[in-house]
PDB file of C-alpha atoms in Angstrom:
ATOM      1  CA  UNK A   1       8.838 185.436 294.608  1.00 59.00           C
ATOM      2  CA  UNK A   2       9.881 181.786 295.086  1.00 64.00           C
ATOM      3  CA  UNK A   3       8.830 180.772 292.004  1.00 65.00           C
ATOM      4  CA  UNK A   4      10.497 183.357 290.157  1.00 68.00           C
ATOM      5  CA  UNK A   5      13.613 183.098 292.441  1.00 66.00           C
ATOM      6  CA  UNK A   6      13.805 179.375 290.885  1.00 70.00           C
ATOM      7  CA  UNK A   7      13.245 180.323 287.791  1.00 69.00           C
ATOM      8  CA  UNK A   8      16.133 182.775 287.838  1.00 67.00           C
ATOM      9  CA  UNK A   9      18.130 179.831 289.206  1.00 66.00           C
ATOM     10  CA  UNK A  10      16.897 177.650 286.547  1.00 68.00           C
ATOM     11  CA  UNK A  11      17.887 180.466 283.563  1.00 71.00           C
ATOM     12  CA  UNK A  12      21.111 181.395 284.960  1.00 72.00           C
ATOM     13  CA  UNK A  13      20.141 184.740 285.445  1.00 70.00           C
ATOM     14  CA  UNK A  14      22.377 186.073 288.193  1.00 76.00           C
ATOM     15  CA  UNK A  15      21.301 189.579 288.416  1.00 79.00           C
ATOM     16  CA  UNK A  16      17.533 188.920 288.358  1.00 77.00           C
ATOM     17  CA  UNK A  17      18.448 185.914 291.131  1.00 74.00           C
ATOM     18  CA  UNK A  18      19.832 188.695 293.401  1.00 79.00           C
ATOM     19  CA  UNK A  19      17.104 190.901 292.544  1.00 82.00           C
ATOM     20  CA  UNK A  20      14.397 188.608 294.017  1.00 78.00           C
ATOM     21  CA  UNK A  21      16.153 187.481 296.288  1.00 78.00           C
ATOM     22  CA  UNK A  22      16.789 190.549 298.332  1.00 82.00           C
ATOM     23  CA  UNK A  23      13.023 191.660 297.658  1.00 83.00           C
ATOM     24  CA  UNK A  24      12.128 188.374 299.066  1.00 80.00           C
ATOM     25  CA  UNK A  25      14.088 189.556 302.436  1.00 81.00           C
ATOM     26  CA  UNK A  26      12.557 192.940 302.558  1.00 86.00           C
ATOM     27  CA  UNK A  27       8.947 191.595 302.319  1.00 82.00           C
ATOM     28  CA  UNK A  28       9.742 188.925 304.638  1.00 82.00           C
ATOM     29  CA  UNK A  29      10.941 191.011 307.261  1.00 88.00           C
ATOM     30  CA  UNK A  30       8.374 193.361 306.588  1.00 86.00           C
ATOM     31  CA  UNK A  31       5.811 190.520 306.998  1.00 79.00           C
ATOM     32  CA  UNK A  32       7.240 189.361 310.338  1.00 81.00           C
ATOM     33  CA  UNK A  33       7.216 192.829 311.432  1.00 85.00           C
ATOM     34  CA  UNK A  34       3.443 193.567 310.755  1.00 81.00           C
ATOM     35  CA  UNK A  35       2.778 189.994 312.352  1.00 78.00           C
ATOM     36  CA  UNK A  36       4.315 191.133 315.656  1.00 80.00           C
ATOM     37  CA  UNK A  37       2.192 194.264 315.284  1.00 83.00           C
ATOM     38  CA  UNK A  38      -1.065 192.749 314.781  1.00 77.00           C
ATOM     39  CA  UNK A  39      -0.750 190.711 317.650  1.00 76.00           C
ATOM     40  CA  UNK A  40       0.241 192.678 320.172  1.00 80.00           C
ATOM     41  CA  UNK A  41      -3.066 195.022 319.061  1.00 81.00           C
ATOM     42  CA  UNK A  42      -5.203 192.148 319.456  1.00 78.00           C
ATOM     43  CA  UNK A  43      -3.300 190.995 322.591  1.00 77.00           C
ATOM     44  CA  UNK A  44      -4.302 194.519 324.174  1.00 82.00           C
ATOM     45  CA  UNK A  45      -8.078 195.012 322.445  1.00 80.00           C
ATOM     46  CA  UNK A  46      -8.820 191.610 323.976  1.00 78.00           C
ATOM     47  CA  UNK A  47      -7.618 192.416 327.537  1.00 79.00           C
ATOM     48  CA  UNK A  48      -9.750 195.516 327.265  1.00 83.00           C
ATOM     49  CA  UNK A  49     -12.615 194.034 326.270  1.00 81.00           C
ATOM     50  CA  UNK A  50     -11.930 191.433 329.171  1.00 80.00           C
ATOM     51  CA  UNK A  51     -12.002 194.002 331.259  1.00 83.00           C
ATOM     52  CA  UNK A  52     -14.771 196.182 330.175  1.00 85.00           C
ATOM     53  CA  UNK A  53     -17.270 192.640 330.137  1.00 83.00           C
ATOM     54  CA  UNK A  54     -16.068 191.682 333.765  1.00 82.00           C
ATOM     55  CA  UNK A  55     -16.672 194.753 335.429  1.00 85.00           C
ATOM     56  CA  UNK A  56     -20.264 195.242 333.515  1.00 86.00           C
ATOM     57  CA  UNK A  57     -21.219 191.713 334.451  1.00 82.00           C
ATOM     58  CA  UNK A  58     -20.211 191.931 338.171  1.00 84.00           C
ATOM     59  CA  UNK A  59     -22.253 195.243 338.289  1.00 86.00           C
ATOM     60  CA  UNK A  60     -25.172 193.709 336.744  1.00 86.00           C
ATOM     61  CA  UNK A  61     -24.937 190.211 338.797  1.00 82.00           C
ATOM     62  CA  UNK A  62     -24.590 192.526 341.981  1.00 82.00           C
ATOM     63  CA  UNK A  63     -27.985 194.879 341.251  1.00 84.00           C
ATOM     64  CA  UNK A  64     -29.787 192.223 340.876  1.00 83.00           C
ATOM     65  CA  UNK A  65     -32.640 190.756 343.572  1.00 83.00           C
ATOM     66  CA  UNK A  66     -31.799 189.079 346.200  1.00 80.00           C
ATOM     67  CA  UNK A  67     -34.058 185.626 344.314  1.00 82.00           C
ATOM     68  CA  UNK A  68     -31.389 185.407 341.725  1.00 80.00           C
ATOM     69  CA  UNK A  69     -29.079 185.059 344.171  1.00 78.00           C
ATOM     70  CA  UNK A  70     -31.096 182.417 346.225  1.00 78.00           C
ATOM     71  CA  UNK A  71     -31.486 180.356 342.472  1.00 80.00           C
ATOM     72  CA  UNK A  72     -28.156 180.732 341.517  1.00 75.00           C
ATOM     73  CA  UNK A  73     -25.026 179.463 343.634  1.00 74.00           C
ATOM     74  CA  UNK A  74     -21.653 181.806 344.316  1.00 74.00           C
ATOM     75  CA  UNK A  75     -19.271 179.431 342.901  1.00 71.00           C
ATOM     76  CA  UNK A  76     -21.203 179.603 339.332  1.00 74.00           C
ATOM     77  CA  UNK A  77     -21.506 183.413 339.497  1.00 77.00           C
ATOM     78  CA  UNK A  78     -17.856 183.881 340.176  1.00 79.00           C
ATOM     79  CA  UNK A  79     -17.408 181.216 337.594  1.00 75.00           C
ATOM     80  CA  UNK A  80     -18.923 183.280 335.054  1.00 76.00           C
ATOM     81  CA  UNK A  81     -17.090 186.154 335.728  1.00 76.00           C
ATOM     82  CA  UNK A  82     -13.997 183.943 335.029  1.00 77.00           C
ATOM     83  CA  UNK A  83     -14.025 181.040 332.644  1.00 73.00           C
ATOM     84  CA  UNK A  84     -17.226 182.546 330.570  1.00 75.00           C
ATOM     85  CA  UNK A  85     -14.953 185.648 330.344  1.00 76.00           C
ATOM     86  CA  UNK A  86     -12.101 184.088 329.565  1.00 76.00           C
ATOM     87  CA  UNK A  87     -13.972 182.112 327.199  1.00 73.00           C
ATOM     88  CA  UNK A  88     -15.537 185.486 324.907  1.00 74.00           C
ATOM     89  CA  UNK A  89     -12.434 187.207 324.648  1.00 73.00           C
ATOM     90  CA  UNK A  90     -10.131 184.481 323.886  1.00 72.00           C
ATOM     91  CA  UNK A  91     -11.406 184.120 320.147  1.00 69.00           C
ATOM     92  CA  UNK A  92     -10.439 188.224 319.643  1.00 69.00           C
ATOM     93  CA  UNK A  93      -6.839 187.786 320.490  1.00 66.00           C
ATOM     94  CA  UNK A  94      -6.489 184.527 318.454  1.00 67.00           C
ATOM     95  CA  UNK A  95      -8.897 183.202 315.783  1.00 69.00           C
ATOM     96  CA  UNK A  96     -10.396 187.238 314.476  1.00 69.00           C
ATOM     97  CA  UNK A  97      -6.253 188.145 313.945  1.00 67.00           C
ATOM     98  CA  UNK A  98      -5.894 184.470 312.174  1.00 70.00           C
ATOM     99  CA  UNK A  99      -9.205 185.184 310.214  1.00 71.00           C
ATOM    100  CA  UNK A 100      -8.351 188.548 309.082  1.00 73.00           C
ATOM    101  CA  UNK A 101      -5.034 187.365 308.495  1.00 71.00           C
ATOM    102  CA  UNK A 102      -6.310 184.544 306.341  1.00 71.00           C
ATOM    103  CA  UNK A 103      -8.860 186.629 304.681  1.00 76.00           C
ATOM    104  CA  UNK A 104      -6.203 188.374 303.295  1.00 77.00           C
ATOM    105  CA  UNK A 105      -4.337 186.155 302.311  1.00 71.00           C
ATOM    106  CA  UNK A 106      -6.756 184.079 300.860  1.00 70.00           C
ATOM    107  CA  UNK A 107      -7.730 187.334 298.389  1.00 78.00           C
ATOM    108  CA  UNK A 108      -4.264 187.894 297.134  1.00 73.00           C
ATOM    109  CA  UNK A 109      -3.519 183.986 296.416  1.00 69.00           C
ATOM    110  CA  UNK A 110      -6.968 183.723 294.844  1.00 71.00           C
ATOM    111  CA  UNK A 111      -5.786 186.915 292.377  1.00 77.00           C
ATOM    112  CA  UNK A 112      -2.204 185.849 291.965  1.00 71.00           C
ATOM    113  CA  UNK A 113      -3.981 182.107 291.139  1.00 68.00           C
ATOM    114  CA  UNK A 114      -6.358 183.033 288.090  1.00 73.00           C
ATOM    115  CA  UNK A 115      -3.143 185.312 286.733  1.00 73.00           C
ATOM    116  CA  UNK A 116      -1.173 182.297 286.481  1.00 68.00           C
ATOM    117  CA  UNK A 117      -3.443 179.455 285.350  1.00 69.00           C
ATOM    118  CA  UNK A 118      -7.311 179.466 286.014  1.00 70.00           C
ATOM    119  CA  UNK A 119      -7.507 176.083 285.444  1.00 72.00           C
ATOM    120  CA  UNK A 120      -5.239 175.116 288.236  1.00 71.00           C
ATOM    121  CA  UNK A 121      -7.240 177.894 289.916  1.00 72.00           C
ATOM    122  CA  UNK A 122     -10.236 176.100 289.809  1.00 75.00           C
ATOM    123  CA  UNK A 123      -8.559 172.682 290.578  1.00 73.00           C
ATOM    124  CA  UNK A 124      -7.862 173.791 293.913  1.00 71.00           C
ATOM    125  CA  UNK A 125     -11.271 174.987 294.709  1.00 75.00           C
ATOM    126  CA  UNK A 126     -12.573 171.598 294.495  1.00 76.00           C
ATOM    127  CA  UNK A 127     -11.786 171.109 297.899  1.00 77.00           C
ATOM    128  CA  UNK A 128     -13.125 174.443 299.112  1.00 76.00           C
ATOM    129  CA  UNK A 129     -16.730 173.226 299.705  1.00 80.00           C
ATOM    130  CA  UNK A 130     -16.221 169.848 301.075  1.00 83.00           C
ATOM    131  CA  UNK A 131     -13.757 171.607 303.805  1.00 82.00           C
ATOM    132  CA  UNK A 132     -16.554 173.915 304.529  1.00 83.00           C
ATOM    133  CA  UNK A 133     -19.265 172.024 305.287  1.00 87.00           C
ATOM    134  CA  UNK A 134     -17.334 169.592 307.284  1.00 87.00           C
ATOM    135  CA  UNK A 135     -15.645 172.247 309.444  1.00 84.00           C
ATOM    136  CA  UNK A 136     -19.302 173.897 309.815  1.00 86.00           C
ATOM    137  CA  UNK A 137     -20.352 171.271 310.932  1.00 88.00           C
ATOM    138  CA  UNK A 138     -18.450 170.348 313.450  1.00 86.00           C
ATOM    139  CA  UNK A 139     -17.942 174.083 315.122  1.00 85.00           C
ATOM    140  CA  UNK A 140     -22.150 173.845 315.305  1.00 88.00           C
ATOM    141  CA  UNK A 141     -21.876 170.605 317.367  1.00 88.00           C
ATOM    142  CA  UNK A 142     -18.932 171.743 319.261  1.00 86.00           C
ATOM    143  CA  UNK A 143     -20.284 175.442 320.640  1.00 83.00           C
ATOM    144  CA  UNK A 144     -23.355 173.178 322.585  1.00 85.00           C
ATOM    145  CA  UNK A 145     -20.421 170.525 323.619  1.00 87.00           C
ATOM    146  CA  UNK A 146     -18.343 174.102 324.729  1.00 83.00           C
ATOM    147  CA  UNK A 147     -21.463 175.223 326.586  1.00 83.00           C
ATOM    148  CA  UNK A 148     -22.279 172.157 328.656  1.00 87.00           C
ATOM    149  CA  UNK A 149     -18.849 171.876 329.607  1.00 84.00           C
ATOM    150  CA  UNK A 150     -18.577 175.252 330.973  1.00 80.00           C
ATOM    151  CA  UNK A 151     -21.626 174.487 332.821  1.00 82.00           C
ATOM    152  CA  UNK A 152     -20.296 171.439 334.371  1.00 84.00           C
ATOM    153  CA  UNK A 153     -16.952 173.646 335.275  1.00 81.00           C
ATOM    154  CA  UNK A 154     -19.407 176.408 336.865  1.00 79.00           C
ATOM    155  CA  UNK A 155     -21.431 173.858 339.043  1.00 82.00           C
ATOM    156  CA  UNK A 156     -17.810 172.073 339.993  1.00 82.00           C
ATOM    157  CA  UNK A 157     -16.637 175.519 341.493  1.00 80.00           C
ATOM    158  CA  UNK A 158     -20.157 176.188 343.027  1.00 80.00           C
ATOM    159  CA  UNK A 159     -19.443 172.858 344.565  1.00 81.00           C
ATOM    160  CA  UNK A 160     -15.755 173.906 345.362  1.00 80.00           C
ATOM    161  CA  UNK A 161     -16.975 177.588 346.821  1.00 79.00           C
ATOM    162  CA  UNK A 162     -19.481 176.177 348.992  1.00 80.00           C
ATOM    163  CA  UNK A 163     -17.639 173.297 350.560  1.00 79.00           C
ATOM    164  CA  UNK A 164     -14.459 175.380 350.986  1.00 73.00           C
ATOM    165  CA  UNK A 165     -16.752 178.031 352.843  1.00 75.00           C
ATOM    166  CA  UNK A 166     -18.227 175.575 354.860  1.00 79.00           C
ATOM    167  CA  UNK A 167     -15.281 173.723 355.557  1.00 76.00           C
ATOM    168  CA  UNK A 168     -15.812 173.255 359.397  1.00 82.00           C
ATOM    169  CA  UNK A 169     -19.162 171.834 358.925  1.00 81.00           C
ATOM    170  CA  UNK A 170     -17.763 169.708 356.565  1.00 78.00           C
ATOM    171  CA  UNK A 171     -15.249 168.117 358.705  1.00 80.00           C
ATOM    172  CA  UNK A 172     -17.585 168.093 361.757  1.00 82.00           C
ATOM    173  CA  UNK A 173     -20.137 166.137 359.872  1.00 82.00           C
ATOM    174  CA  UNK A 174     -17.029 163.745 358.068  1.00 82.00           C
ATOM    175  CA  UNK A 175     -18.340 164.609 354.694  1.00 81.00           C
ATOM    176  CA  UNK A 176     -14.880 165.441 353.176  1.00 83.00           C
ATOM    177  CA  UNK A 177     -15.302 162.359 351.005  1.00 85.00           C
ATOM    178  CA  UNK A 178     -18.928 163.173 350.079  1.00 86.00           C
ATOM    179  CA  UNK A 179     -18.071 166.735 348.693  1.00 84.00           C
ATOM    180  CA  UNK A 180     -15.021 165.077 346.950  1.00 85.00           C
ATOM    181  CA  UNK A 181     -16.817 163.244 344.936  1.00 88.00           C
ATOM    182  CA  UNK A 182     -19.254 166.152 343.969  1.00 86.00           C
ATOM    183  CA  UNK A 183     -16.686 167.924 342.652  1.00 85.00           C
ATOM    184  CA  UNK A 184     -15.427 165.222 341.252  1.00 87.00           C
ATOM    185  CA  UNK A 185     -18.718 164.149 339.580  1.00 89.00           C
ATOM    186  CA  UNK A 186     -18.748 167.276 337.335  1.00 87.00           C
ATOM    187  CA  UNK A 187     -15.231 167.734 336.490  1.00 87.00           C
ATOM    188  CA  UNK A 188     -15.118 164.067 335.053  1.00 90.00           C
ATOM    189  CA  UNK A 189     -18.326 164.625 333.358  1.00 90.00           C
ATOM    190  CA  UNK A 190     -16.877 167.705 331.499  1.00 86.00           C
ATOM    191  CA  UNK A 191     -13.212 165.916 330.912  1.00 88.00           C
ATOM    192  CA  UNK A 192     -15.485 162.984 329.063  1.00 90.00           C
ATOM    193  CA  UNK A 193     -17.193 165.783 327.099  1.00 89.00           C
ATOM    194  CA  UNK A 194     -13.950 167.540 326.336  1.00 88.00           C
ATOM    195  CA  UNK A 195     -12.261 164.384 325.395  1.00 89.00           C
ATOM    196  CA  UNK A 196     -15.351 163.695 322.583  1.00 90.00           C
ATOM    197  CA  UNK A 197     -14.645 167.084 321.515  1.00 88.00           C
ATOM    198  CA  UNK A 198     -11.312 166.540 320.950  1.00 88.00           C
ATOM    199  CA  UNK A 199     -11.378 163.048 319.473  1.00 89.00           C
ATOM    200  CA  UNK A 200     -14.244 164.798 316.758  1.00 89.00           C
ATOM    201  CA  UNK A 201     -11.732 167.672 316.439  1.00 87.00           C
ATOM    202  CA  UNK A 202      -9.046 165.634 315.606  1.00 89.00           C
ATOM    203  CA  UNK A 203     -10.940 163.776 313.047  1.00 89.00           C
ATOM    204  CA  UNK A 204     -12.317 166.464 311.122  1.00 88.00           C
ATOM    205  CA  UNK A 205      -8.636 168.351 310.904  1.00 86.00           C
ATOM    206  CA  UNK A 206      -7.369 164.658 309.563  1.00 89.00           C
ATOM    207  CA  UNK A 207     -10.734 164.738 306.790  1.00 88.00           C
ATOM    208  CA  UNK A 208      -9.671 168.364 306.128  1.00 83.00           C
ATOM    209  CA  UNK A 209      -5.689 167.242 305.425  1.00 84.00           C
ATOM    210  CA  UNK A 210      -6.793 164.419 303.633  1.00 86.00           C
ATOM    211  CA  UNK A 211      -8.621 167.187 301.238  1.00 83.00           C
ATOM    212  CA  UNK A 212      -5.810 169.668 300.908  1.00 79.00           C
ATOM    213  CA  UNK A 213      -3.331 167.002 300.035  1.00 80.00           C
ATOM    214  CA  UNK A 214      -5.073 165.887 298.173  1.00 80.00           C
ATOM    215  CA  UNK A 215      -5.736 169.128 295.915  1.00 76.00           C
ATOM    216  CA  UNK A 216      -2.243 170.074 296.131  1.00 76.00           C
ATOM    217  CA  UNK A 217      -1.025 166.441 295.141  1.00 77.00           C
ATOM    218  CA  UNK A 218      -3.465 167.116 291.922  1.00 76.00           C
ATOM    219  CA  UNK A 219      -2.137 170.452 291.158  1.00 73.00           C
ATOM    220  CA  UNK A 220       1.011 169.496 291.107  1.00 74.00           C
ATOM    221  CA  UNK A 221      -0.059 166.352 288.742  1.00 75.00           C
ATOM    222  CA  UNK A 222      -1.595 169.289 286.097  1.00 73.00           C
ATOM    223  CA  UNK A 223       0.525 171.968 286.597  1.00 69.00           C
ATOM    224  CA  UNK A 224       3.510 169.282 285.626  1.00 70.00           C
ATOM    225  CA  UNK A 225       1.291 168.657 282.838  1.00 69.00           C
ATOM    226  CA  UNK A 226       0.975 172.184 281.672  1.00 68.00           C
ATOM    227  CA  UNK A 227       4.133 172.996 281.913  1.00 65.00           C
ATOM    228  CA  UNK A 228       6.075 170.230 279.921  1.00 65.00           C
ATOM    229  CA  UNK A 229       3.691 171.677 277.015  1.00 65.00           C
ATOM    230  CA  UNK A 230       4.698 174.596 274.916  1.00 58.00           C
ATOM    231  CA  UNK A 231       3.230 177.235 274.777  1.00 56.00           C
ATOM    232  CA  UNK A 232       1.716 177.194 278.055  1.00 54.00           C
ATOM    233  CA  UNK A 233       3.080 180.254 279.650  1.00 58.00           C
ATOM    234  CA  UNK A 234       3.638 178.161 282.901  1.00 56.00           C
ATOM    235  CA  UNK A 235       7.705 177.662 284.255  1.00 55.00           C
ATOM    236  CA  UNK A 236       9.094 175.686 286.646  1.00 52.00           C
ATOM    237  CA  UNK A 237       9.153 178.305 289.185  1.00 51.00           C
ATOM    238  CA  UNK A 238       5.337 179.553 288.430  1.00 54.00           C
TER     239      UNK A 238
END
């Protein structure tokens, strides 16, 4: 509708400028609306299904043998049933709404595209596949950078756990600086992983905005093109 609001604009055309502009308003609001709806459903699916995983896995850490608990320290059990947690259902109150949201979006553009010009259409898809494969890329080398660093968090608050439980030995044998720089030890190790991650995250968003403005700086080149020629069925606005 912004297109043919400026087009309306561009022709003079008072009445059809009115017309589009108040259906722009209704579809806006409506589209704020239906935002605000979809994320509060997501907001409360996700702290279900927070709930619902922490109970299950705290049942099924508890009937277990008494071995797993001699292998497996208290401070990275209870760190499971935290970060790891935190970790699963984070993506279903953020990136699946975004997704599905973008999904759609991405099939009414693509339709609305190839009805105005499929040549500009298939200009911007040029850019489709590199952005792919680089952001593929990256999210495979990130989930094992993810997963080691939530390992180094779960051994910090085993560390944590166990000192803070044992805190009178601790100070009767004057290890306070010893157990500080335990804990210490594996948070820096994951802040130096997390800091990689970010630095590679960073870089492949910059590659990715190189792409798109790259495409759109092209489109606009042709579509300029196409429509300074007559004939072309394309207007300012479109």
């Amino acid at each position: 509708f912004q297109g043919a609001i400026i087009d309306a604009v561009y022709q003079r055309d008072r009445r059809q400028f009115r017309r589009r502009l108040l259906l722009y308003l209704a579809f806006s609001i409506g589209a704020a609306v239906t935002s605000s709806l979809r994320a509060m459903c997501f907001q409360i699916t996700g702290r279900r299904l927070s709930c619902t995983l922490r109970n299950a896995l705290f049942a099924a850490i508890v009937r277990q043998d008494v071995a797993f608990f001699d292998n497996n320290a208290t401070g990275t059990l209870t760190s499971r049933l935290t970060q790891d947690i935190n970790q699963m259902s984070m993506p279903l109150t953020t990136l699946v709404g975004t997704l599905l949201s973008a999904v759609i979006q991405l099939c009414g553009s693509v339709a609305m595209a190839f009805y105005t010009s499929w040549r500009l259409s298939m200009l911007a898809f040029t850019t489709l596949g590199p952005v792919i494969f680089i952001t593929n890329s990256y999210a495979t080398w990130s989930k094992e950078q993810n997963r080691r660093i939530l390992s180094l968090l779960g051994e910090a608050n085993s560390v944590a756990t166990e000192s803070l439980g044992n805190i009178r030995t601790v100070k009767a044998m004057g290890a306070d600086a010893d157990e500080i720089a335990r804990y210490e030890t594996h948070t820096t190790a994951a802040r130096d992983r997390g800091v990689v991650d970010a630095a590679l995250s960073a870089s492949t968003q910059l590659v990715n905005n190189f792409l798109d403005r790259g495409a759109g700086w092209l489109i606009l080149f042709y579509g300029g093109v196409l429509a300074m020629r007559d004939g072309s069925g394309l207007s300012a606005g479109r």
